[in-house]
Amino acid sequence: MTLYEKILALYPELIEYNFVDGNIILQNDSDGKGDYIAKWEHPTLARPTQEQLDGVSE
Amino acid sequence: MAYFGLQPLQSTYLTDYFSGNGSTVAFTLSRAPIAAESVLVHISGVKQHASTYGVAGTTLTFSAAPPTGTNNIEVLHLGIAPETVTLPSYRTVTEFTATAGQTTFSPASYTAGYIDVYRNGVKLGADDFTATNGTTVVLDNACTGGDLVRFESFLITSFNNAIPNTAGAVGSSLLASGSALANIGAGGVTQSYIGNNVAGTGPAFSAYPNSDTAINNAWTKINYALELFDTNSLFSSSRFTPNIAGYYQINAVTLMNAVVNQATAIYVNGNQYKRGTYDSGNSSGVSGLVYLNGTTDYAEIYVYVPGSASVAGDNRTWFDGFLVRAA
């Protein structure tokens, strides 16, 4: 399950636009460390904690 | 034919005309003669003897005021002193009256090998004295009290401030401080002395990948393993880290292996800086100006796809940039 899918599971109201217009940036530096949240500036939804992300079931 | 200083030009003799009024004795010449004998002076057509006037700089002064007349004073310059060339004195004479037993003298500073020594009017041979340090001269034989010892030292250069008209190096001492020429060094002309319409030799690079890059709902850095060119070897590990602070034009085009929504963005120091259009298609691009500090700042390219896709790993995907203007 990708980071993007986990976030969508937590916040189903998010749409594609949120990840493109810049207030949420998921990033992968192609260094083998995988995806991470580089920026979270959503006006209403809080940045998910690692605990929340880890709790999302496959 | 080579010349020192200004190349001589053929022309008519320079002539100044003045109108006498019976009282004025001083007139200002257009050029400063070297001496009174360097000009021919006529008053009302009669040549004047050089003893009847004098020159000091550009001022011509008569011992008696010329009579009234329109342009009745004619001054013909027989030569014009070269401009922009400093004419140094060639010989420096220093005289001493020796004390009894004196052997060491301190004449004006000299260049070893370019000094003559006279004792009571008789020139000494090179073996009769030692003059090597530029400041003192030691006679082999002690003087008798009252001996007149004379030193004549000679300048070994003929012109100062003249650029040699032959191939070779021009020393910085011949160039005015702060001039553009003075700023040409081993490293080339500094950026501040390049004309506004002249491109410099700032960094430029172009690179492309050699393998596909998988994208899956995250801005993903593209690895550009191959270089088309990299003028200053500043592109490494898929990032451009220039060593000159300034404004850089950064361009990138990404070709996807499928038709998908996508965007390509310029990243600076790991953060998204400028994003290209977000649209559906098989390619996207970005182009923009970026300031990089010339030390730690670096630029990279990231691509976003809202789903799963891959970037073509060949020269249809590329990343290039160059210095537009130094800071």
mmCIF file with all atom_site columns, N, CA and C in Angstrom, chain B residues 137-176:
data_model
loop_
_atom_site.group_PDB
_atom_site.id
_atom_site.type_symbol
_atom_site.label_atom_id
_atom_site.label_alt_id
_atom_site.label_comp_id
_atom_site.label_asym_id
_atom_site.label_entity_id
_atom_site.label_seq_id
_atom_site.pdbx_PDB_ins_code
_atom_site.Cartn_x
_atom_site.Cartn_y
_atom_site.Cartn_z
_atom_site.occupancy
_atom_site.B_iso_or_equiv
_atom_site.pdbx_formal_charge
_atom_site.auth_seq_id
_atom_site.auth_comp_id
_atom_site.auth_asym_id
_atom_site.auth_atom_id
_atom_site.pdbx_PDB_model_num
ATOM 1   N N  . VAL B 1 137 ? 78.171 53.215 -2.896  1.00 0.00 ? 137 VAL B N  1
ATOM 2   C CA . VAL B 1 137 ? 79.317 52.932 -3.769  1.00 0.00 ? 137 VAL B CA 1
ATOM 3   C C  . VAL B 1 137 ? 80.566 52.993 -2.895  1.00 0.00 ? 137 VAL B C  1
ATOM 4   N N  . VAL B 1 138 ? 81.409 51.977 -3.017  1.00 0.00 ? 138 VAL B N  1
ATOM 5   C CA . VAL B 1 138 ? 82.621 51.910 -2.202  1.00 0.00 ? 138 VAL B CA 1
ATOM 6   C C  . VAL B 1 138 ? 83.833 51.990 -3.130  1.00 0.00 ? 138 VAL B C  1
ATOM 7   N N  . LEU B 1 139 ? 84.675 53.002 -2.894  1.00 0.00 ? 139 LEU B N  1
ATOM 8   C CA . LEU B 1 139 ? 85.884 53.155 -3.700  1.00 0.00 ? 139 LEU B CA 1
ATOM 9   C C  . LEU B 1 139 ? 86.967 52.245 -3.140  1.00 0.00 ? 139 LEU B C  1
ATOM 10  N N  . ASP B 1 140 ? 87.796 51.712 -4.032  1.00 0.00 ? 140 ASP B N  1
ATOM 11  C CA . ASP B 1 140 ? 88.882 50.842 -3.580  1.00 0.00 ? 140 ASP B CA 1
ATOM 12  C C  . ASP B 1 140 ? 89.947 51.653 -2.827  1.00 0.00 ? 140 ASP B C  1
ATOM 13  N N  . ASN B 1 141 ? 90.189 52.862 -3.311  1.00 0.00 ? 141 ASN B N  1
ATOM 14  C CA . ASN B 1 141 ? 91.233 53.685 -2.690  1.00 0.00 ? 141 ASN B CA 1
ATOM 15  C C  . ASN B 1 141 ? 90.589 54.838 -1.928  1.00 0.00 ? 141 ASN B C  1
ATOM 16  N N  . ALA B 1 142 ? 91.029 55.019 -0.700  1.00 0.00 ? 142 ALA B N  1
ATOM 17  C CA . ALA B 1 142 ? 90.466 56.074 0.148   1.00 0.00 ? 142 ALA B CA 1
ATOM 18  C C  . ALA B 1 142 ? 90.777 57.449 -0.439  1.00 0.00 ? 142 ALA B C  1
ATOM 19  N N  . CYS B 1 143 ? 89.835 58.359 -0.242  1.00 0.00 ? 143 CYS B N  1
ATOM 20  C CA . CYS B 1 143 ? 89.968 59.703 -0.783  1.00 0.00 ? 143 CYS B CA 1
ATOM 21  C C  . CYS B 1 143 ? 90.866 60.566 0.103   1.00 0.00 ? 143 CYS B C  1
ATOM 22  N N  . THR B 1 144 ? 91.356 61.570 -0.515  1.00 0.00 ? 144 THR B N  1
ATOM 23  C CA . THR B 1 144 ? 92.042 62.625 0.227   1.00 0.00 ? 144 THR B CA 1
ATOM 24  C C  . THR B 1 144 ? 90.982 63.671 0.563   1.00 0.00 ? 144 THR B C  1
ATOM 25  N N  . GLY B 1 145 ? 91.105 64.265 1.716   1.00 0.00 ? 145 GLY B N  1
ATOM 26  C CA . GLY B 1 145 ? 90.121 65.265 2.103   1.00 0.00 ? 145 GLY B CA 1
ATOM 27  C C  . GLY B 1 145 ? 89.992 66.358 1.056   1.00 0.00 ? 145 GLY B C  1
ATOM 28  N N  . GLY B 1 146 ? 88.771 66.654 0.643   1.00 0.00 ? 146 GLY B N  1
ATOM 29  C CA . GLY B 1 146 ? 88.533 67.686 -0.360  1.00 0.00 ? 146 GLY B CA 1
ATOM 30  C C  . GLY B 1 146 ? 88.396 67.151 -1.768  1.00 0.00 ? 146 GLY B C  1
ATOM 31  N N  . ASP B 1 147 ? 88.618 65.866 -1.957  1.00 0.00 ? 147 ASP B N  1
ATOM 32  C CA . ASP B 1 147 ? 88.422 65.292 -3.291  1.00 0.00 ? 147 ASP B CA 1
ATOM 33  C C  . ASP B 1 147 ? 86.974 65.494 -3.724  1.00 0.00 ? 147 ASP B C  1
ATOM 34  N N  . LEU B 1 148 ? 86.787 65.841 -4.999  1.00 0.00 ? 148 LEU B N  1
ATOM 35  C CA . LEU B 1 148 ? 85.432 65.949 -5.533  1.00 0.00 ? 148 LEU B CA 1
ATOM 36  C C  . LEU B 1 148 ? 85.074 64.604 -6.172  1.00 0.00 ? 148 LEU B C  1
ATOM 37  N N  . VAL B 1 149 ? 84.064 63.948 -5.632  1.00 0.00 ? 149 VAL B N  1
ATOM 38  C CA . VAL B 1 149 ? 83.644 62.633 -6.136  1.00 0.00 ? 149 VAL B CA 1
ATOM 39  C C  . VAL B 1 149 ? 82.260 62.786 -6.752  1.00 0.00 ? 149 VAL B C  1
ATOM 40  N N  . ARG B 1 150 ? 82.169 62.395 -7.995  1.00 0.00 ? 150 ARG B N  1
ATOM 41  C CA . ARG B 1 150 ? 80.929 62.622 -8.744  1.00 0.00 ? 150 ARG B CA 1
ATOM 42  C C  . ARG B 1 150 ? 80.386 61.269 -9.235  1.00 0.00 ? 150 ARG B C  1
ATOM 43  N N  . PHE B 1 151 ? 79.090 61.094 -9.087  1.00 0.00 ? 151 PHE B N  1
ATOM 44  C CA . PHE B 1 151 ? 78.429 59.856 -9.532  1.00 0.00 ? 151 PHE B CA 1
ATOM 45  C C  . PHE B 1 151 ? 77.389 60.215 -10.593 1.00 0.00 ? 151 PHE B C  1
ATOM 46  N N  . GLU B 1 152 ? 77.400 59.483 -11.648 1.00 0.00 ? 152 GLU B N  1
ATOM 47  C CA . GLU B 1 152 ? 76.384 59.651 -12.692 1.00 0.00 ? 152 GLU B CA 1
ATOM 48  C C  . GLU B 1 152 ? 75.696 58.305 -12.912 1.00 0.00 ? 152 GLU B C  1
ATOM 49  N N  . SER B 1 153 ? 74.454 58.238 -12.518 1.00 0.00 ? 153 SER B N  1
ATOM 50  C CA . SER B 1 153 ? 73.699 56.986 -12.719 1.00 0.00 ? 153 SER B CA 1
ATOM 51  C C  . SER B 1 153 ? 72.708 57.189 -13.858 1.00 0.00 ? 153 SER B C  1
ATOM 52  N N  . PHE B 1 154 ? 72.384 56.092 -14.524 1.00 0.00 ? 154 PHE B N  1
ATOM 53  C CA . PHE B 1 154 ? 71.577 56.170 -15.746 1.00 0.00 ? 154 PHE B CA 1
ATOM 54  C C  . PHE B 1 154 ? 70.341 55.278 -15.631 1.00 0.00 ? 154 PHE B C  1
ATOM 55  N N  . LEU B 1 155 ? 69.246 55.829 -16.122 1.00 0.00 ? 155 LEU B N  1
ATOM 56  C CA . LEU B 1 155 ? 67.998 55.057 -16.160 1.00 0.00 ? 155 LEU B CA 1
ATOM 57  C C  . LEU B 1 155 ? 68.076 54.064 -17.315 1.00 0.00 ? 155 LEU B C  1
ATOM 58  N N  . ILE B 1 156 ? 67.658 52.837 -17.067 1.00 0.00 ? 156 ILE B N  1
ATOM 59  C CA . ILE B 1 156 ? 67.807 51.821 -18.111 1.00 0.00 ? 156 ILE B CA 1
ATOM 60  C C  . ILE B 1 156 ? 66.530 51.637 -18.929 1.00 0.00 ? 156 ILE B C  1
ATOM 61  N N  . THR B 1 157 ? 65.474 52.363 -18.582 1.00 0.00 ? 157 THR B N  1
ATOM 62  C CA . THR B 1 157 ? 64.283 52.314 -19.425 1.00 0.00 ? 157 THR B CA 1
ATOM 63  C C  . THR B 1 157 ? 64.140 53.652 -20.141 1.00 0.00 ? 157 THR B C  1
ATOM 64  N N  . SER B 1 158 ? 63.551 53.617 -21.276 1.00 0.00 ? 158 SER B N  1
ATOM 65  C CA . SER B 1 158 ? 63.430 54.837 -22.055 1.00 0.00 ? 158 SER B CA 1
ATOM 66  C C  . SER B 1 158 ? 62.058 55.474 -21.909 1.00 0.00 ? 158 SER B C  1
ATOM 67  N N  . PHE B 1 159 ? 61.041 54.667 -21.719 1.00 0.00 ? 159 PHE B N  1
ATOM 68  C CA . PHE B 1 159 ? 59.686 55.210 -21.603 1.00 0.00 ? 159 PHE B CA 1
ATOM 69  C C  . PHE B 1 159 ? 58.971 54.509 -20.467 1.00 0.00 ? 159 PHE B C  1
ATOM 70  N N  . ASN B 1 160 ? 58.197 55.296 -19.765 1.00 0.00 ? 160 ASN B N  1
ATOM 71  C CA . ASN B 1 160 ? 57.299 54.707 -18.783 1.00 0.00 ? 160 ASN B CA 1
ATOM 72  C C  . ASN B 1 160 ? 55.888 54.751 -19.339 1.00 0.00 ? 160 ASN B C  1
ATOM 73  N N  . ASN B 1 161 ? 55.080 53.880 -18.873 1.00 0.00 ? 161 ASN B N  1
ATOM 74  C CA . ASN B 1 161 ? 53.644 53.907 -19.181 1.00 0.00 ? 161 ASN B CA 1
ATOM 75  C C  . ASN B 1 161 ? 53.341 53.698 -20.653 1.00 0.00 ? 161 ASN B C  1
ATOM 76  N N  . ALA B 1 162 ? 54.278 53.126 -21.403 1.00 0.00 ? 162 ALA B N  1
ATOM 77  C CA . ALA B 1 162 ? 54.016 52.837 -22.812 1.00 0.00 ? 162 ALA B CA 1
ATOM 78  C C  . ALA B 1 162 ? 53.894 51.330 -22.980 1.00 0.00 ? 162 ALA B C  1
ATOM 79  N N  . ILE B 1 163 ? 52.890 50.907 -23.727 1.00 0.00 ? 163 ILE B N  1
ATOM 80  C CA . ILE B 1 163 ? 52.701 49.482 -23.954 1.00 0.00 ? 163 ILE B CA 1
ATOM 81  C C  . ILE B 1 163 ? 53.563 49.065 -25.132 1.00 0.00 ? 163 ILE B C  1
ATOM 82  N N  . PRO B 1 164 ? 54.418 48.054 -24.970 1.00 0.00 ? 164 PRO B N  1
ATOM 83  C CA . PRO B 1 164 ? 55.279 47.628 -26.074 1.00 0.00 ? 164 PRO B CA 1
ATOM 84  C C  . PRO B 1 164 ? 54.461 47.201 -27.284 1.00 0.00 ? 164 PRO B C  1
ATOM 85  N N  . ASN B 1 165 ? 54.950 47.602 -28.451 1.00 0.00 ? 165 ASN B N  1
ATOM 86  C CA . ASN B 1 165 ? 54.258 47.237 -29.683 1.00 0.00 ? 165 ASN B CA 1
ATOM 87  C C  . ASN B 1 165 ? 54.828 45.955 -30.260 1.00 0.00 ? 165 ASN B C  1
ATOM 88  N N  . THR B 1 166 ? 55.113 45.016 -29.391 1.00 0.00 ? 166 THR B N  1
ATOM 89  C CA . THR B 1 166 ? 55.597 43.707 -29.811 1.00 0.00 ? 166 THR B CA 1
ATOM 90  C C  . THR B 1 166 ? 54.869 42.657 -29.008 1.00 0.00 ? 166 THR B C  1
ATOM 91  N N  . ALA B 1 167 ? 54.841 41.434 -29.535 1.00 0.00 ? 167 ALA B N  1
ATOM 92  C CA . ALA B 1 167 ? 54.146 40.356 -28.842 1.00 0.00 ? 167 ALA B CA 1
ATOM 93  C C  . ALA B 1 167 ? 54.825 40.075 -27.517 1.00 0.00 ? 167 ALA B C  1
ATOM 94  N N  . GLY B 1 168 ? 54.046 39.705 -26.552 1.00 0.00 ? 168 GLY B N  1
ATOM 95  C CA . GLY B 1 168 ? 54.606 39.378 -25.256 1.00 0.00 ? 168 GLY B CA 1
ATOM 96  C C  . GLY B 1 168 ? 53.728 39.875 -24.140 1.00 0.00 ? 168 GLY B C  1
ATOM 97  N N  . ALA B 1 169 ? 54.174 39.642 -22.936 1.00 0.00 ? 169 ALA B N  1
ATOM 98  C CA . ALA B 1 169 ? 53.368 39.999 -21.783 1.00 0.00 ? 169 ALA B CA 1
ATOM 99  C C  . ALA B 1 169 ? 53.443 41.493 -21.502 1.00 0.00 ? 169 ALA B C  1
ATOM 100 N N  . VAL B 1 170 ? 52.351 42.055 -21.072 1.00 0.00 ? 170 VAL B N  1
ATOM 101 C CA . VAL B 1 170 ? 52.296 43.439 -20.602 1.00 0.00 ? 170 VAL B CA 1
ATOM 102 C C  . VAL B 1 170 ? 52.097 43.383 -19.099 1.00 0.00 ? 170 VAL B C  1
ATOM 103 N N  . GLY B 1 171 ? 53.061 43.866 -18.383 1.00 0.00 ? 171 GLY B N  1
ATOM 104 C CA . GLY B 1 171 ? 52.988 43.791 -16.934 1.00 0.00 ? 171 GLY B CA 1
ATOM 105 C C  . GLY B 1 171 ? 51.899 44.669 -16.372 1.00 0.00 ? 171 GLY B C  1
ATOM 106 N N  . SER B 1 172 ? 51.431 44.281 -15.200 1.00 0.00 ? 172 SER B N  1
ATOM 107 C CA . SER B 1 172 ? 50.350 45.049 -14.583 1.00 0.00 ? 172 SER B CA 1
ATOM 108 C C  . SER B 1 172 ? 50.785 46.475 -14.269 1.00 0.00 ? 172 SER B C  1
ATOM 109 N N  . SER B 1 173 ? 52.099 46.706 -14.128 1.00 0.00 ? 173 SER B N  1
ATOM 110 C CA . SER B 1 173 ? 52.557 48.060 -13.818 1.00 0.00 ? 173 SER B CA 1
ATOM 111 C C  . SER B 1 173 ? 52.309 49.018 -14.972 1.00 0.00 ? 173 SER B C  1
ATOM 112 N N  . LEU B 1 174 ? 52.047 48.471 -16.159 1.00 0.00 ? 174 LEU B N  1
ATOM 113 C CA . LEU B 1 174 ? 51.792 49.317 -17.317 1.00 0.00 ? 174 LEU B CA 1
ATOM 114 C C  . LEU B 1 174 ? 50.305 49.597 -17.501 1.00 0.00 ? 174 LEU B C  1
ATOM 115 N N  . LEU B 1 175 ? 49.486 49.023 -16.649 1.00 0.00 ? 175 LEU B N  1
ATOM 116 C CA . LEU B 1 175 ? 48.042 49.170 -16.820 1.00 0.00 ? 175 LEU B CA 1
ATOM 117 C C  . LEU B 1 175 ? 47.464 49.953 -15.662 1.00 0.00 ? 175 LEU B C  1
ATOM 118 N N  . ALA B 1 176 ? 46.593 50.862 -15.985 1.00 0.00 ? 176 ALA B N  1
ATOM 119 C CA . ALA B 1 176 ? 45.974 51.680 -14.944 1.00 0.00 ? 176 ALA B CA 1
ATOM 120 C C  . ALA B 1 176 ? 45.153 50.808 -14.012 1.00 0.00 ? 176 ALA B C  1
#
